């Protein structure tokens, strides 16, 4: 405190006064460097803060505190009067500029105070520089709200004669507080709060100011400023009534006195308008008076009494069927109720109307247990099933009653009151919910299947209420969003959701397990002929297996696209078809009934005996509803002719029953049953997919789990065991025990098995794309569905690879058996002088035929990668077989030409496989045949020593083994040995 010293007064007008002021207030007037906080703000600063920040703060201050705030400085006073702040307040009050207050006619005239002159002495005024932020705010009578005292606003502003009693009245007048640059004594013109405008004399602006504090000369009040002033003055008399009224009833009498002409109080609309204006005026947002809180409490008490008055008027109009009177009473009540912060649910007028609706009191005659009926099964046993015809009638009645009342509510009640939404919530919980809850309890007591069907069906029925509400509201109505209407049904049904989802996943798991067990029992049946009554390859008998699969998938895809309804009406558990009267098709894949196909192996194609074409047959929905009626409604003709050799192929396959029909180890029928059972559960769970929040996540997880269970059943319980059995059976095949040489029965059937497995994989992919893709992100490799789907594909690939490995072993054993048994003893050592055809031998021809047939059958049944591995393995093993075959023969010079013919034929077959590696190896093997047609031993030795001749496939030692099979080897052995190794038995070997 020792460093502070009072400011020494200077003589006004002196030569150094201006300089002294400038130096003295340099720290105040000099613009400071913007801080880091304010560096991003544009515009002038007030002190260290941007003007926009100060203006925002002023806009949030109570109106009653603004006089004191305005005294801080000229810059702050300018912002207090800034139009932007008053525009916000006017918008809150619903005022437009240049318009009189809508309640002006109800206001009482205010007393006009006597204005006393007040001025700053000229000497003091001269000492105030234009750079000074403080000064006289009241010069030249720039009064705003000068008739209003922003102390307590107790009536009109007191006149000059009553100034002596202001202390006793506890009034705080803005002008009683001295401004920083105003003398504390002396007389002057008294002004009100809004006389904040600086003197109209244009001041000098110092260059140091930089325009940061622009002086506000000759500025007149703006339109929003004036609009608020008019409204403020209008509200003061009513505030006086709120102070003086002893009770809410008397408050209304004071606020709404009878008219002098009609002796009647104002209409409800006029009363609500005044109460609304007062509620907005005496709000925490404005706080226009010091005692606004007390006044607002009194006003809210009067508003409650007014709400009761409106309710009585509403009831009277309701009794008279006066729709216009009801609307006026409801709108007047809601307007005041909403402004007072009342809850929509507690609004008495809307709540009473909803409770009186007849729909809540006439539901006793509806019995939900009628939806569970007793039906005699074909075996004579009585079973209970669902028939939702009674619930249809109940829901139709409720919705029609709701429609009539909701349309009436739309005409009578304000949209913001959302009475229709409250009505919908009550109907959902107290009417529809009370009907559904006992029905589900009874269904669960009967069976789990019945409970699952009833849960999904009742939710679909309850959802009709949502569609009806949105229809009544119309598309242009945005006050009640659809999500709010949906929440009413969600809340009503949520108590059953967790129990349903748990039961659904448990039931589908057991159902899929039962299907797999039934198939295993069928495989273990002793009567294999019964299982294979229509057996034999199906894909392989076609000239184009790929086309057959494409058409199977096309029919499967069409079945998945059929509309599905969940509400059962006279359904039967035998077909598991959930139909809607006679208009809708079936649920799930019932229309793709495997029993309607030709054959038992899931053959969706059949042969038309009239023209030999293959057509696709899809049962109609009438075939599901009427079991005895069969009507083909969708036939797709395929441009495929039957393979001429298919009958022979089928005969060869059926001629050997020792392997128990390997192609029957995996069934399209069973796969379709698995998909159908899974889709039934999936469609039921999908009805709840719109659930929001935690429940929605739980539904999505259940949908994923249902699909995962199906893939596990199809992969681990059906496909993998079937391929494992087929692989084990193929390994026991012995070619010598079978008459057929050109075909390998187990491998042929395994190829059919591969086609079936590939078709099942494609069907599951189609099922996934159509049904699961909306719920699963295909790019999320961590998703449980995507991981399980990848594992299922790996299970199938591993099963096929293991089977093909055993199949190659069986095939090549068959090929070697053909080559050995079909090659005559003198094929490569003919009698001298005998005529030679120089074509491939019979053993070579049949071996190539066997290989070509099996390689061609595999095309289109597996992936390109697996096919390439199969071809390469065939080529490698075939080369080893031929090498062993050559080393077992005795080959003459004439027979060498026969060897070359056979090797050329094998090379041509391998080249057709288009595998570069094995093609090169067989090209080198073909060159090996030349060692049998060279007669000169020395030339033969040079050929043997030429390691580049065979591309590195054969070493000289390997060639030496092959030439030992020449018929003249004993004659040329010494010459070849000498030429190859430079050895001579006589010269180099000495016996001691």
PDB file of C-alpha atoms in Angstrom, residues 439-658:
ATOM      1  CA  UNK A 439     -50.653 -65.824 -23.708  1.00  0.00           C
ATOM      2  CA  UNK A 440     -46.878 -66.216 -23.620  1.00  0.00           C
ATOM      3  CA  UNK A 441     -47.002 -67.745 -20.150  1.00  0.00           C
ATOM      4  CA  UNK A 442     -49.502 -70.361 -21.331  1.00  0.00           C
ATOM      5  CA  UNK A 443     -47.514 -71.066 -24.515  1.00  0.00           C
ATOM      6  CA  UNK A 444     -44.345 -71.628 -22.500  1.00  0.00           C
ATOM      7  CA  UNK A 445     -46.174 -74.068 -20.251  1.00  0.00           C
ATOM      8  CA  UNK A 446     -47.193 -76.100 -23.322  1.00  0.00           C
ATOM      9  CA  UNK A 447     -43.835 -76.342 -25.105  1.00  0.00           C
ATOM     10  CA  UNK A 448     -40.733 -74.396 -25.943  1.00  0.00           C
ATOM     11  CA  UNK A 449     -41.543 -74.402 -29.651  1.00  0.00           C
ATOM     12  CA  UNK A 450     -44.952 -72.929 -28.986  1.00  0.00           C
ATOM     13  CA  UNK A 451     -43.439 -70.197 -26.812  1.00  0.00           C
ATOM     14  CA  UNK A 452     -40.905 -69.225 -29.474  1.00  0.00           C
ATOM     15  CA  UNK A 453     -43.528 -68.991 -32.190  1.00  0.00           C
ATOM     16  CA  UNK A 454     -45.946 -67.105 -29.958  1.00  0.00           C
ATOM     17  CA  UNK A 455     -43.293 -64.596 -28.851  1.00  0.00           C
ATOM     18  CA  UNK A 456     -42.359 -63.555 -32.352  1.00  0.00           C
ATOM     19  CA  UNK A 457     -45.969 -63.589 -33.551  1.00  0.00           C
ATOM     20  CA  UNK A 458     -47.304 -61.455 -30.693  1.00  0.00           C
ATOM     21  CA  UNK A 459     -44.543 -58.909 -31.204  1.00  0.00           C
ATOM     22  CA  UNK A 460     -45.471 -58.620 -34.873  1.00  0.00           C
ATOM     23  CA  UNK A 461     -49.093 -58.070 -33.873  1.00  0.00           C
ATOM     24  CA  UNK A 462     -48.151 -55.416 -31.311  1.00  0.00           C
ATOM     25  CA  UNK A 463     -45.980 -53.651 -33.881  1.00  0.00           C
ATOM     26  CA  UNK A 464     -49.096 -52.807 -35.884  1.00  0.00           C
ATOM     27  CA  UNK A 465     -49.748 -50.117 -33.295  1.00  0.00           C
ATOM     28  CA  UNK A 466     -46.572 -48.304 -34.381  1.00  0.00           C
ATOM     29  CA  UNK A 467     -47.600 -48.271 -38.019  1.00  0.00           C
ATOM     30  CA  UNK A 468     -51.069 -47.019 -37.106  1.00  0.00           C
ATOM     31  CA  UNK A 469     -49.729 -44.166 -34.972  1.00  0.00           C
ATOM     32  CA  UNK A 470     -47.434 -42.975 -37.748  1.00  0.00           C
ATOM     33  CA  UNK A 471     -50.332 -43.204 -40.191  1.00  0.00           C
ATOM     34  CA  UNK A 472     -52.510 -41.039 -37.942  1.00  0.00           C
ATOM     35  CA  UNK A 473     -49.750 -38.507 -37.339  1.00  0.00           C
ATOM     36  CA  UNK A 474     -48.941 -38.182 -41.021  1.00  0.00           C
ATOM     37  CA  UNK A 475     -45.626 -37.769 -42.759  1.00  0.00           C
ATOM     38  CA  UNK A 476     -45.443 -34.007 -42.227  1.00  0.00           C
ATOM     39  CA  UNK A 477     -45.690 -34.245 -38.431  1.00  0.00           C
ATOM     40  CA  UNK A 478     -42.235 -34.169 -36.864  1.00  0.00           C
ATOM     41  CA  UNK A 479     -43.091 -33.466 -33.209  1.00  0.00           C
ATOM     42  CA  UNK A 480     -43.392 -37.168 -32.352  1.00  0.00           C
ATOM     43  CA  UNK A 481     -40.543 -39.118 -33.988  1.00  0.00           C
ATOM     44  CA  UNK A 482     -41.069 -42.717 -34.994  1.00  0.00           C
ATOM     45  CA  UNK A 483     -38.430 -43.879 -32.530  1.00  0.00           C
ATOM     46  CA  UNK A 484     -40.503 -42.546 -29.619  1.00  0.00           C
ATOM     47  CA  UNK A 485     -43.534 -44.493 -30.838  1.00  0.00           C
ATOM     48  CA  UNK A 486     -41.452 -47.643 -31.275  1.00  0.00           C
ATOM     49  CA  UNK A 487     -40.131 -47.305 -27.740  1.00  0.00           C
ATOM     50  CA  UNK A 488     -43.649 -47.793 -26.382  1.00  0.00           C
ATOM     51  CA  UNK A 489     -43.805 -51.304 -27.857  1.00  0.00           C
ATOM     52  CA  UNK A 490     -40.195 -52.038 -26.957  1.00  0.00           C
ATOM     53  CA  UNK A 491     -40.785 -51.178 -23.288  1.00  0.00           C
ATOM     54  CA  UNK A 492     -43.944 -53.267 -23.168  1.00  0.00           C
ATOM     55  CA  UNK A 493     -42.244 -56.356 -24.637  1.00  0.00           C
ATOM     56  CA  UNK A 494     -38.801 -56.062 -23.069  1.00  0.00           C
ATOM     57  CA  UNK A 495     -39.631 -58.277 -20.109  1.00  0.00           C
ATOM     58  CA  UNK A 496     -39.920 -61.290 -22.456  1.00  0.00           C
ATOM     59  CA  UNK A 497     -36.921 -60.570 -24.682  1.00  0.00           C
ATOM     60  CA  UNK A 498     -34.033 -62.086 -22.713  1.00  0.00           C
ATOM     61  CA  UNK A 499     -35.984 -65.253 -21.980  1.00  0.00           C
ATOM     62  CA  UNK A 500     -36.963 -65.572 -25.632  1.00  0.00           C
ATOM     63  CA  UNK A 501     -33.424 -65.110 -26.967  1.00  0.00           C
ATOM     64  CA  UNK A 502     -32.016 -67.696 -24.569  1.00  0.00           C
ATOM     65  CA  UNK A 503     -34.703 -70.208 -25.528  1.00  0.00           C
ATOM     66  CA  UNK A 504     -34.287 -69.484 -29.242  1.00  0.00           C
ATOM     67  CA  UNK A 505     -30.567 -70.235 -29.317  1.00  0.00           C
ATOM     68  CA  UNK A 506     -31.029 -73.290 -27.120  1.00  0.00           C
ATOM     69  CA  UNK A 507     -33.853 -74.634 -29.273  1.00  0.00           C
ATOM     70  CA  UNK A 508     -32.094 -74.150 -32.610  1.00  0.00           C
ATOM     71  CA  UNK A 509     -29.023 -75.902 -31.239  1.00  0.00           C
ATOM     72  CA  UNK A 510     -31.068 -78.916 -30.169  1.00  0.00           C
ATOM     73  CA  UNK A 511     -33.010 -78.922 -33.440  1.00  0.00           C
ATOM     74  CA  UNK A 512     -29.852 -78.930 -35.553  1.00  0.00           C
ATOM     75  CA  UNK A 513     -28.402 -81.693 -33.394  1.00  0.00           C
ATOM     76  CA  UNK A 514     -31.539 -83.797 -33.887  1.00  0.00           C
ATOM     77  CA  UNK A 515     -31.280 -83.419 -37.667  1.00  0.00           C
ATOM     78  CA  UNK A 516     -27.656 -84.560 -37.634  1.00  0.00           C
ATOM     79  CA  UNK A 517     -28.455 -87.512 -35.381  1.00  0.00           C
ATOM     80  CA  UNK A 518     -31.306 -88.566 -37.650  1.00  0.00           C
ATOM     81  CA  UNK A 519     -28.924 -88.567 -40.596  1.00  0.00           C
ATOM     82  CA  UNK A 520     -26.358 -90.614 -38.691  1.00  0.00           C
ATOM     83  CA  UNK A 521     -29.014 -93.144 -37.811  1.00  0.00           C
ATOM     84  CA  UNK A 522     -29.972 -93.340 -41.447  1.00  0.00           C
ATOM     85  CA  UNK A 523     -26.346 -93.959 -42.384  1.00  0.00           C
ATOM     86  CA  UNK A 524     -26.152 -96.743 -39.834  1.00  0.00           C
ATOM     87  CA  UNK A 525     -29.254 -98.495 -41.165  1.00  0.00           C
ATOM     88  CA  UNK A 526     -28.638-102.066 -42.231  1.00  0.00           C
ATOM     89  CA  UNK A 527     -30.696-101.714 -45.359  1.00  0.00           C
ATOM     90  CA  UNK A 528     -28.292 -99.638 -47.404  1.00  0.00           C
ATOM     91  CA  UNK A 529     -30.242-100.451 -50.552  1.00  0.00           C
ATOM     92  CA  UNK A 530     -33.215 -98.537 -49.128  1.00  0.00           C
ATOM     93  CA  UNK A 531     -31.018 -95.474 -48.614  1.00  0.00           C
ATOM     94  CA  UNK A 532     -29.713 -95.755 -52.111  1.00  0.00           C
ATOM     95  CA  UNK A 533     -32.931 -96.637 -53.911  1.00  0.00           C
ATOM     96  CA  UNK A 534     -32.522 -93.667 -56.174  1.00  0.00           C
ATOM     97  CA  UNK A 535     -28.775 -93.601 -55.752  1.00  0.00           C
ATOM     98  CA  UNK A 536     -26.094 -93.073 -58.297  1.00  0.00           C
ATOM     99  CA  UNK A 537     -24.253 -89.940 -59.298  1.00  0.00           C
ATOM    100  CA  UNK A 538     -26.447 -86.955 -60.078  1.00  0.00           C
ATOM    101  CA  UNK A 539     -24.015 -84.160 -60.875  1.00  0.00           C
ATOM    102  CA  UNK A 540     -21.731 -86.544 -62.759  1.00  0.00           C
ATOM    103  CA  UNK A 541     -24.487 -87.794 -65.047  1.00  0.00           C
ATOM    104  CA  UNK A 542     -24.891 -84.287 -66.388  1.00  0.00           C
ATOM    105  CA  UNK A 543     -22.808 -82.949 -69.206  1.00  0.00           C
ATOM    106  CA  UNK A 544     -22.359 -79.701 -67.258  1.00  0.00           C
ATOM    107  CA  UNK A 545     -22.257 -80.088 -63.465  1.00  0.00           C
ATOM    108  CA  UNK A 546     -21.519 -76.391 -63.054  1.00  0.00           C
ATOM    109  CA  UNK A 547     -24.759 -75.464 -64.801  1.00  0.00           C
ATOM    110  CA  UNK A 548     -26.684 -77.845 -62.598  1.00  0.00           C
ATOM    111  CA  UNK A 549     -25.236 -76.229 -59.480  1.00  0.00           C
ATOM    112  CA  UNK A 550     -25.985 -72.752 -60.762  1.00  0.00           C
ATOM    113  CA  UNK A 551     -29.626 -73.675 -61.255  1.00  0.00           C
ATOM    114  CA  UNK A 552     -29.819 -75.351 -57.864  1.00  0.00           C
ATOM    115  CA  UNK A 553     -28.530 -72.130 -56.303  1.00  0.00           C
ATOM    116  CA  UNK A 554     -30.923 -70.056 -58.400  1.00  0.00           C
ATOM    117  CA  UNK A 555     -33.903 -71.982 -57.030  1.00  0.00           C
ATOM    118  CA  UNK A 556     -32.439 -71.772 -53.534  1.00  0.00           C
ATOM    119  CA  UNK A 557     -31.993 -68.007 -53.873  1.00  0.00           C
ATOM    120  CA  UNK A 558     -35.580 -67.602 -55.082  1.00  0.00           C
ATOM    121  CA  UNK A 559     -36.791 -69.434 -52.000  1.00  0.00           C
ATOM    122  CA  UNK A 560     -34.835 -67.101 -49.730  1.00  0.00           C
ATOM    123  CA  UNK A 561     -36.414 -64.074 -51.391  1.00  0.00           C
ATOM    124  CA  UNK A 562     -39.978 -65.122 -50.599  1.00  0.00           C
ATOM    125  CA  UNK A 563     -41.793 -62.876 -48.100  1.00  0.00           C
ATOM    126  CA  UNK A 564     -42.037 -64.365 -44.650  1.00  0.00           C
ATOM    127  CA  UNK A 565     -44.708 -63.772 -42.041  1.00  0.00           C
ATOM    128  CA  UNK A 566     -44.533 -64.937 -38.492  1.00  0.00           C
ATOM    129  CA  UNK A 567     -48.154 -64.810 -37.362  1.00  0.00           C
ATOM    130  CA  UNK A 568     -49.532 -68.382 -37.411  1.00  0.00           C
ATOM    131  CA  UNK A 569     -53.025 -69.231 -38.502  1.00  0.00           C
ATOM    132  CA  UNK A 570     -53.974 -72.900 -38.399  1.00  0.00           C
ATOM    133  CA  UNK A 571     -50.360 -74.000 -38.788  1.00  0.00           C
ATOM    134  CA  UNK A 572     -49.113 -77.552 -38.618  1.00  0.00           C
ATOM    135  CA  UNK A 573     -45.898 -78.626 -37.003  1.00  0.00           C
ATOM    136  CA  UNK A 574     -45.423 -81.299 -39.636  1.00  0.00           C
ATOM    137  CA  UNK A 575     -44.449 -78.857 -42.362  1.00  0.00           C
ATOM    138  CA  UNK A 576     -43.353 -76.090 -39.998  1.00  0.00           C
ATOM    139  CA  UNK A 577     -44.910 -73.657 -42.433  1.00  0.00           C
ATOM    140  CA  UNK A 578     -46.161 -70.398 -41.005  1.00  0.00           C
ATOM    141  CA  UNK A 579     -48.637 -68.943 -43.418  1.00  0.00           C
ATOM    142  CA  UNK A 580     -50.906 -65.938 -43.468  1.00  0.00           C
ATOM    143  CA  UNK A 581     -54.363 -66.998 -44.545  1.00  0.00           C
ATOM    144  CA  UNK A 582     -54.379 -67.615 -48.272  1.00  0.00           C
ATOM    145  CA  UNK A 583     -52.383 -64.601 -49.418  1.00  0.00           C
ATOM    146  CA  UNK A 584     -48.815 -65.230 -48.340  1.00  0.00           C
ATOM    147  CA  UNK A 585     -46.377 -67.937 -49.234  1.00  0.00           C
ATOM    148  CA  UNK A 586     -44.573 -70.099 -46.752  1.00  0.00           C
ATOM    149  CA  UNK A 587     -41.990 -69.276 -44.169  1.00  0.00           C
ATOM    150  CA  UNK A 588     -38.391 -70.301 -44.482  1.00  0.00           C
ATOM    151  CA  UNK A 589     -37.491 -72.871 -47.108  1.00  0.00           C
ATOM    152  CA  UNK A 590     -40.695 -74.868 -47.001  1.00  0.00           C
ATOM    153  CA  UNK A 591     -41.332 -74.000 -50.639  1.00  0.00           C
ATOM    154  CA  UNK A 592     -37.999 -75.632 -51.428  1.00  0.00           C
ATOM    155  CA  UNK A 593     -39.170 -78.935 -50.003  1.00  0.00           C
ATOM    156  CA  UNK A 594     -36.558 -81.647 -50.667  1.00  0.00           C
ATOM    157  CA  UNK A 595     -39.307 -84.268 -50.800  1.00  0.00           C
ATOM    158  CA  UNK A 596     -40.660 -82.591 -53.938  1.00  0.00           C
ATOM    159  CA  UNK A 597     -37.447 -83.147 -55.827  1.00  0.00           C
ATOM    160  CA  UNK A 598     -36.712 -86.069 -58.067  1.00  0.00           C
ATOM    161  CA  UNK A 599     -34.618 -88.446 -56.009  1.00  0.00           C
ATOM    162  CA  UNK A 600     -33.506 -88.317 -52.382  1.00  0.00           C
ATOM    163  CA  UNK A 601     -30.072 -86.769 -52.661  1.00  0.00           C
ATOM    164  CA  UNK A 602     -31.133 -83.170 -52.721  1.00  0.00           C
ATOM    165  CA  UNK A 603     -31.484 -83.206 -56.527  1.00  0.00           C
ATOM    166  CA  UNK A 604     -33.327 -80.067 -57.408  1.00  0.00           C
ATOM    167  CA  UNK A 605     -33.083 -80.969 -61.099  1.00  0.00           C
ATOM    168  CA  UNK A 606     -35.136 -83.605 -62.843  1.00  0.00           C
ATOM    169  CA  UNK A 607     -35.249 -85.069 -66.291  1.00  0.00           C
ATOM    170  CA  UNK A 608     -38.259 -84.403 -68.467  1.00  0.00           C
ATOM    171  CA  UNK A 609     -38.846 -87.678 -70.289  1.00  0.00           C
ATOM    172  CA  UNK A 610     -40.757 -85.981 -73.102  1.00  0.00           C
ATOM    173  CA  UNK A 611     -37.851 -83.969 -74.466  1.00  0.00           C
ATOM    174  CA  UNK A 612     -34.837 -85.047 -72.501  1.00  0.00           C
ATOM    175  CA  UNK A 613     -34.366 -81.569 -70.978  1.00  0.00           C
ATOM    176  CA  UNK A 614     -33.514 -80.949 -67.353  1.00  0.00           C
ATOM    177  CA  UNK A 615     -35.917 -78.607 -65.608  1.00  0.00           C
ATOM    178  CA  UNK A 616     -35.978 -76.944 -62.209  1.00  0.00           C
ATOM    179  CA  UNK A 617     -39.005 -77.696 -60.051  1.00  0.00           C
ATOM    180  CA  UNK A 618     -40.038 -75.389 -57.199  1.00  0.00           C
ATOM    181  CA  UNK A 619     -43.195 -76.257 -55.207  1.00  0.00           C
ATOM    182  CA  UNK A 620     -45.928 -73.637 -54.889  1.00  0.00           C
ATOM    183  CA  UNK A 621     -47.249 -72.380 -51.569  1.00  0.00           C
ATOM    184  CA  UNK A 622     -50.427 -74.370 -52.229  1.00  0.00           C
ATOM    185  CA  UNK A 623     -48.345 -77.537 -52.011  1.00  0.00           C
ATOM    186  CA  UNK A 624     -47.557 -76.595 -48.445  1.00  0.00           C
ATOM    187  CA  UNK A 625     -51.113 -75.736 -47.457  1.00  0.00           C
ATOM    188  CA  UNK A 626     -52.691 -78.660 -49.326  1.00  0.00           C
ATOM    189  CA  UNK A 627     -50.431 -81.646 -48.938  1.00  0.00           C
ATOM    190  CA  UNK A 628     -52.150 -83.711 -51.612  1.00  0.00           C
ATOM    191  CA  UNK A 629     -51.994 -81.028 -54.307  1.00  0.00           C
ATOM    192  CA  UNK A 630     -48.873 -80.728 -56.447  1.00  0.00           C
ATOM    193  CA  UNK A 631     -48.723 -77.845 -58.847  1.00  0.00           C
ATOM    194  CA  UNK A 632     -45.550 -76.702 -60.549  1.00  0.00           C
ATOM    195  CA  UNK A 633     -45.574 -72.892 -60.836  1.00  0.00           C
ATOM    196  CA  UNK A 634     -41.948 -72.142 -61.604  1.00  0.00           C
ATOM    197  CA  UNK A 635     -40.009 -74.150 -64.170  1.00  0.00           C
ATOM    198  CA  UNK A 636     -36.698 -73.036 -65.535  1.00  0.00           C
ATOM    199  CA  UNK A 637     -35.610 -74.968 -68.581  1.00  0.00           C
ATOM    200  CA  UNK A 638     -31.883 -75.599 -68.823  1.00  0.00           C
ATOM    201  CA  UNK A 639     -30.078 -75.807 -72.103  1.00  0.00           C
ATOM    202  CA  UNK A 640     -28.321 -79.009 -71.131  1.00  0.00           C
ATOM    203  CA  UNK A 641     -28.553 -82.367 -72.835  1.00  0.00           C
ATOM    204  CA  UNK A 642     -27.821 -85.550 -71.035  1.00  0.00           C
ATOM    205  CA  UNK A 643     -24.340 -86.925 -71.433  1.00  0.00           C
ATOM    206  CA  UNK A 644     -24.480 -89.953 -73.788  1.00  0.00           C
ATOM    207  CA  UNK A 645     -22.101 -91.786 -71.493  1.00  0.00           C
ATOM    208  CA  UNK A 646     -23.995 -90.986 -68.351  1.00  0.00           C
ATOM    209  CA  UNK A 647     -25.921 -94.249 -68.392  1.00  0.00           C
ATOM    210  CA  UNK A 648     -22.682 -96.208 -68.629  1.00  0.00           C
ATOM    211  CA  UNK A 649     -21.190 -94.114 -65.878  1.00  0.00           C
ATOM    212  CA  UNK A 650     -24.207 -94.715 -63.658  1.00  0.00           C
ATOM    213  CA  UNK A 651     -24.142 -98.444 -64.419  1.00  0.00           C
ATOM    214  CA  UNK A 652     -20.451 -98.642 -63.517  1.00  0.00           C
ATOM    215  CA  UNK A 653     -21.088 -96.828 -60.284  1.00  0.00           C
ATOM    216  CA  UNK A 654     -24.082 -98.964 -59.344  1.00  0.00           C
ATOM    217  CA  UNK A 655     -22.365-102.170 -60.390  1.00  0.00           C
ATOM    218  CA  UNK A 656     -20.235-102.121 -57.262  1.00  0.00           C
ATOM    219  CA  UNK A 657     -22.120-101.782 -53.989  1.00  0.00           C
ATOM    220  CA  UNK A 658     -19.245-102.802 -51.764  1.00  0.00           C
TER     221      UNK A 658
END
